[in-house]
Amino acid sequence: MKPILSFRDIRRAFNNVTALDGVSLEIFPGEVVCLIGPSGSGKSTLLRCANALEIPDSGEVFFEGKLVRAASRAARDVRRRMGMVFQNFELFPHLTALRNVAVGPMTVLRAPRDKAYELASTLLSKVGLADHVAKYPSQLSGGQQQRVAIARALAMQPALMLFDEPTSSLDPETIGEVLSVMKQLADEGMTMLVVTHEMTFARRVAHRVIVFERGRIIETGSPHQIFDAPQVARTRDFLSHLGWHDEAAATSRPPSFLLTERDVRT
């Protein structure tokens, strides 16, 4: 199987501070890949390099076999095929939830107004917001706003979804709302690259977990390997600092949105 997204020896620095130091990574169709690691370790920078929101100082990014370059037709095409959900929602404050979702298909894909609104309504129902289509962002909770942002990204019918710490601006009560929608997308086979500090989500939903430290990938593996048997001392230290222990992983009950059929039976 060919990768849908490839990073090849990506390097990026800001004011002589290295953000990415020779990162190479491939994402395959249908995969959920979670990037974890300390803040400032390069995870979000790599994500933004995927669709040319950040331009690497050196290295190459390929999406669906095409080289991604800044200010090029290829970059514009990539952004149409690659949905991105940011930390702070980035909704249009003067538009309703319905209009926020419909505006992309109407302006970028040239979809007829009625079709775009029908799609927007369907997607808002999908993320549990059927009763909030006429509300403005200021009338919605943070979790609801982020679900509108997810629906907006899905409206472009992306081949890949990028999530940049989508729960970092949310209060604990609404984090589960967003993670539940993300798990649903994963279950439906959506290819996802996720920067997250939600370790339970990464443990339960990801196919692969990538650990970053100072702009480099220091460990990669299955969730079982990373969380239950990390090979690198720095990975163990990072997870321990977050309060993640093997005993807790084995005995704690996951949040309801991550329960599997096996969990329910036991």
Coordinates of C-alpha atoms in Angstrom, one line a residue:
M1 CA 0.0 0.0 0.0
K2 CA 1.3 3.5 -0.9
P3 CA 1.3 6.2 1.8
I4 CA -1.2 9.0 1.5
L5 CA 1.2 11.4 3.2
S6 CA 5.0 11.4 3.4
F7 CA 7.4 13.6 5.2
R8 CA 11.0 13.2 4.1
D9 CA 13.8 14.6 6.2
I10 CA 11.8 17.7 7.3
R11 CA 13.8 20.5 8.9
R12 CA 12.4 23.7 10.3
A13 CA 13.8 26.4 12.5
F14 CA 12.4 29.6 14.0
N15 CA 14.8 32.3 15.1
N16 CA 17.6 29.8 15.3
V17 CA 15.5 27.5 17.4
T18 CA 15.1 24.1 15.8
A19 CA 11.5 22.9 15.6
L20 CA 12.0 19.9 13.3
D21 CA 15.3 18.2 12.9
G22 CA 15.2 15.7 10.1
V23 CA 11.7 14.1 10.5
S24 CA 10.6 11.4 8.2
L25 CA 7.2 9.8 8.5
E26 CA 4.6 8.0 6.3
I27 CA 0.9 7.9 6.9
F28 CA -1.2 5.2 5.2
P29 CA -4.8 5.2 4.1
G30 CA -7.2 4.3 7.0
E31 CA -4.6 4.8 9.7
V32 CA -5.0 6.8 12.8
V33 CA -1.6 8.1 13.9
C34 CA -1.2 10.1 17.1
L35 CA 1.8 12.4 17.7
I36 CA 2.6 12.8 21.4
G37 CA 5.4 14.4 23.3
P38 CA 6.2 17.6 25.3
S39 CA 4.9 20.9 24.3
G40 CA 7.3 22.6 21.8
S41 CA 8.7 19.3 20.6
G42 CA 7.7 19.9 16.9
K43 CA 4.4 18.0 16.6
S44 CA 2.2 20.9 15.6
T45 CA 4.9 22.3 13.3
L46 CA 5.0 19.0 11.4
L47 CA 1.2 18.9 11.1
R48 CA 1.3 22.4 9.6
C49 CA 4.0 21.4 7.1
A50 CA 1.5 18.8 5.8
N51 CA -0.6 21.4 4.0
A52 CA 2.0 24.1 3.6
L53 CA 0.8 26.3 6.4
E54 CA 4.4 26.0 7.5
I55 CA 7.2 25.7 4.9
P56 CA 10.1 23.4 5.7
D57 CA 13.6 24.9 5.5
S58 CA 14.5 21.6 3.8
G59 CA 13.0 18.3 3.1
E60 CA 9.9 17.3 1.1
V61 CA 6.2 16.6 1.8
F62 CA 4.2 14.4 -0.5
F63 CA 0.4 14.0 -0.4
E64 CA -1.3 11.5 -2.6
G65 CA 1.9 11.2 -4.5
K66 CA 2.3 14.9 -5.3
L67 CA 4.9 17.2 -3.9
V68 CA 3.5 19.9 -1.7
R69 CA 4.9 23.3 -2.4
A70 CA 3.9 26.7 -1.0
A71 CA 1.8 29.1 -3.1
S72 CA 1.3 26.5 -5.7
R73 CA -1.7 24.8 -7.3
A74 CA -0.6 21.6 -5.6
A75 CA -0.8 23.3 -2.2
R76 CA -4.3 24.6 -3.0
D77 CA -5.4 21.1 -4.1
V78 CA -3.9 19.6 -1.0
R79 CA -6.0 21.9 1.3
R80 CA -9.1 20.8 -0.5
R81 CA -8.3 17.2 0.1
M82 CA -6.9 17.6 3.7
G83 CA -9.2 18.8 6.5
M84 CA -7.7 20.5 9.5
V85 CA -9.1 21.1 12.9
F86 CA -7.3 23.7 15.0
Q87 CA -6.9 24.3 18.7
N88 CA -9.1 27.4 18.8
F89 CA -11.9 26.4 16.4
E90 CA -11.3 29.3 13.9
L91 CA -15.0 29.6 13.1
F92 CA -16.5 32.7 11.5
P93 CA -18.2 34.5 14.4
H94 CA -20.7 36.3 12.2
L95 CA -22.0 33.1 10.6
T96 CA -24.3 30.4 12.0
A97 CA -23.1 26.9 12.6
L98 CA -24.9 25.9 9.4
R99 CA -23.4 28.6 7.3
N100 CA -19.9 27.9 8.8
V101 CA -20.1 24.4 7.5
A102 CA -21.7 25.3 4.1
V103 CA -19.4 28.1 3.2
G104 CA -16.5 25.9 2.1
P105 CA -18.4 23.7 -0.3
M106 CA -20.1 26.8 -1.8
T107 CA -17.0 29.0 -2.3
V108 CA -14.3 26.4 -2.9
L109 CA -16.1 23.4 -4.4
R110 CA -18.8 25.6 -6.2
A111 CA -21.6 23.5 -4.7
P112 CA -25.1 24.9 -5.2
R113 CA -26.4 26.6 -2.1
D114 CA -29.2 24.1 -1.5
K115 CA -26.8 21.1 -1.8
A116 CA -24.2 22.8 0.5
Y117 CA -26.8 23.5 3.1
E118 CA -28.2 20.0 2.9
L119 CA -24.7 18.6 3.4
A120 CA -24.0 21.0 6.3
S121 CA -27.2 19.9 8.0
T122 CA -26.3 16.3 7.6
L123 CA -22.8 16.8 9.0
L124 CA -24.0 18.8 12.0
S125 CA -26.4 16.0 12.8
K126 CA -23.5 13.6 12.5
V127 CA -21.6 15.4 15.2
G128 CA -24.6 15.7 17.4
L129 CA -25.6 19.3 16.7
A130 CA -28.8 19.0 14.8
D131 CA -30.6 21.3 17.2
H132 CA -27.9 24.0 17.0
V133 CA -27.7 24.7 13.3
A134 CA -29.0 28.3 13.6
K135 CA -26.8 29.3 16.5
Y136 CA -23.7 31.5 16.2
P137 CA -20.4 30.4 17.7
S138 CA -20.8 32.8 20.7
Q139 CA -24.0 30.8 21.6
L140 CA -22.2 27.5 21.6
S141 CA -19.9 25.8 24.2
G142 CA -16.3 25.2 23.3
G143 CA -17.0 21.5 22.7
Q144 CA -19.9 22.4 20.4
Q145 CA -17.8 24.9 18.5
Q146 CA -15.1 22.3 17.9
R147 CA -17.6 19.9 16.6
V148 CA -18.8 22.5 14.2
A149 CA -15.2 22.9 13.1
I150 CA -15.0 19.1 12.5
A151 CA -18.2 19.2 10.5
R152 CA -16.8 22.1 8.5
A153 CA -13.6 20.2 7.7
L154 CA -15.6 17.1 6.7
A155 CA -17.8 19.2 4.4
M156 CA -14.8 19.4 2.0
Q157 CA -14.9 15.6 1.7
P158 CA -11.2 15.2 2.8
A159 CA -9.0 12.1 2.2
L160 CA -7.1 12.9 5.4
M161 CA -8.0 14.8 8.6
L162 CA -5.4 16.7 10.6
F163 CA -6.2 17.5 14.3
D164 CA -3.9 19.9 16.1
E165 CA -4.6 19.4 19.8
P166 CA -8.3 19.7 19.3
T167 CA -9.2 19.5 23.0
S168 CA -6.5 21.8 24.4
S169 CA -8.9 24.8 24.7
L170 CA -11.8 22.8 26.1
D171 CA -12.9 22.3 29.7
P172 CA -13.0 18.7 31.0
E173 CA -16.8 18.4 30.6
T174 CA -16.7 19.0 26.8
I175 CA -13.5 17.1 25.9
G176 CA -15.3 13.8 25.7
E177 CA -17.8 15.3 23.2
V178 CA -15.0 16.0 20.7
L179 CA -13.1 12.8 21.3
S180 CA -16.3 10.8 20.8
V181 CA -16.7 12.3 17.3
M182 CA -13.1 11.7 16.5
K183 CA -13.4 8.0 17.5
Q184 CA -16.5 7.7 15.3
L185 CA -14.5 9.0 12.4
A186 CA -11.7 6.6 13.1
D187 CA -14.2 3.7 13.3
E188 CA -15.5 4.7 9.9
G189 CA -12.1 4.4 8.4
M190 CA -11.1 8.1 8.2
T191 CA -7.3 8.6 7.8
M192 CA -6.3 10.8 10.7
L193 CA -3.1 12.5 11.9
V194 CA -3.6 13.8 15.5
V195 CA -1.5 15.9 17.7
T196 CA -2.8 15.2 21.2
H197 CA -2.1 15.2 24.9
E198 CA -5.1 12.9 25.5
M199 CA -3.2 9.7 26.2
T200 CA -6.3 7.5 26.7
F201 CA -7.5 8.5 23.2
A202 CA -4.1 7.6 21.7
R203 CA -4.0 4.4 23.6
R204 CA -7.5 3.2 22.6
V205 CA -7.9 4.7 19.1
A206 CA -4.6 5.1 17.3
H207 CA -3.0 2.4 15.1
R208 CA 0.4 4.0 15.7
V209 CA 1.8 6.4 18.2
I210 CA 4.8 8.6 17.4
V211 CA 6.8 10.2 20.3
F212 CA 8.5 13.5 19.7
E213 CA 11.3 15.2 21.6
R214 CA 13.2 18.3 20.6
G215 CA 12.1 18.2 17.0
R216 CA 12.9 14.5 16.5
I217 CA 11.0 11.3 16.5
I218 CA 12.4 9.3 19.4
E219 CA 10.1 6.3 19.3
T220 CA 7.3 4.9 17.2
G221 CA 5.1 1.8 17.6
S222 CA 1.7 0.4 18.4
P223 CA -0.2 1.9 21.4
H224 CA 0.6 -1.3 23.3
Q225 CA 4.3 -0.9 22.8
I226 CA 4.4 2.8 23.5
F227 CA 2.2 2.8 26.6
D228 CA 2.9 -0.6 28.1
A229 CA 6.5 -1.3 27.1
P230 CA 8.2 1.8 25.9
Q231 CA 11.8 1.2 24.7
V232 CA 13.2 4.7 25.2
A233 CA 13.8 6.2 28.6
R234 CA 12.6 9.6 27.6
T235 CA 9.3 8.1 26.5
R236 CA 8.9 6.4 29.9
D237 CA 9.8 9.7 31.7
F238 CA 7.2 11.7 29.6
L239 CA 4.4 9.2 30.3
S240 CA 5.3 9.0 33.9
H241 CA 5.2 12.8 34.2
L242 CA 1.6 12.6 32.8
G243 CA 0.7 10.1 35.5
W244 CA 0.5 7.2 33.0
H245 CA 1.6 4.0 34.6
D246 CA 1.4 0.4 33.3
E247 CA -0.7 -0.6 36.3
A248 CA -3.1 2.3 35.7
A249 CA -3.3 1.3 32.0
A250 CA -4.2 -2.2 32.9
T251 CA -6.8 -1.5 35.5
S252 CA -8.4 1.8 34.9
R253 CA -11.8 2.0 33.1
P254 CA -11.7 4.2 30.0
P255 CA -14.2 7.0 29.5
S256 CA -17.6 5.9 28.2
F257 CA -16.9 7.3 24.7
L258 CA -13.9 4.9 24.4
L259 CA -15.6 1.8 25.8
T260 CA -15.4 -1.2 23.5
E261 CA -17.9 -4.1 23.5
R262 CA -15.4 -6.1 25.5
D263 CA -15.1 -3.3 28.1
V264 CA -18.9 -3.2 28.5
R265 CA -19.1 -7.0 29.0
T266 CA -16.4 -6.9 31.7

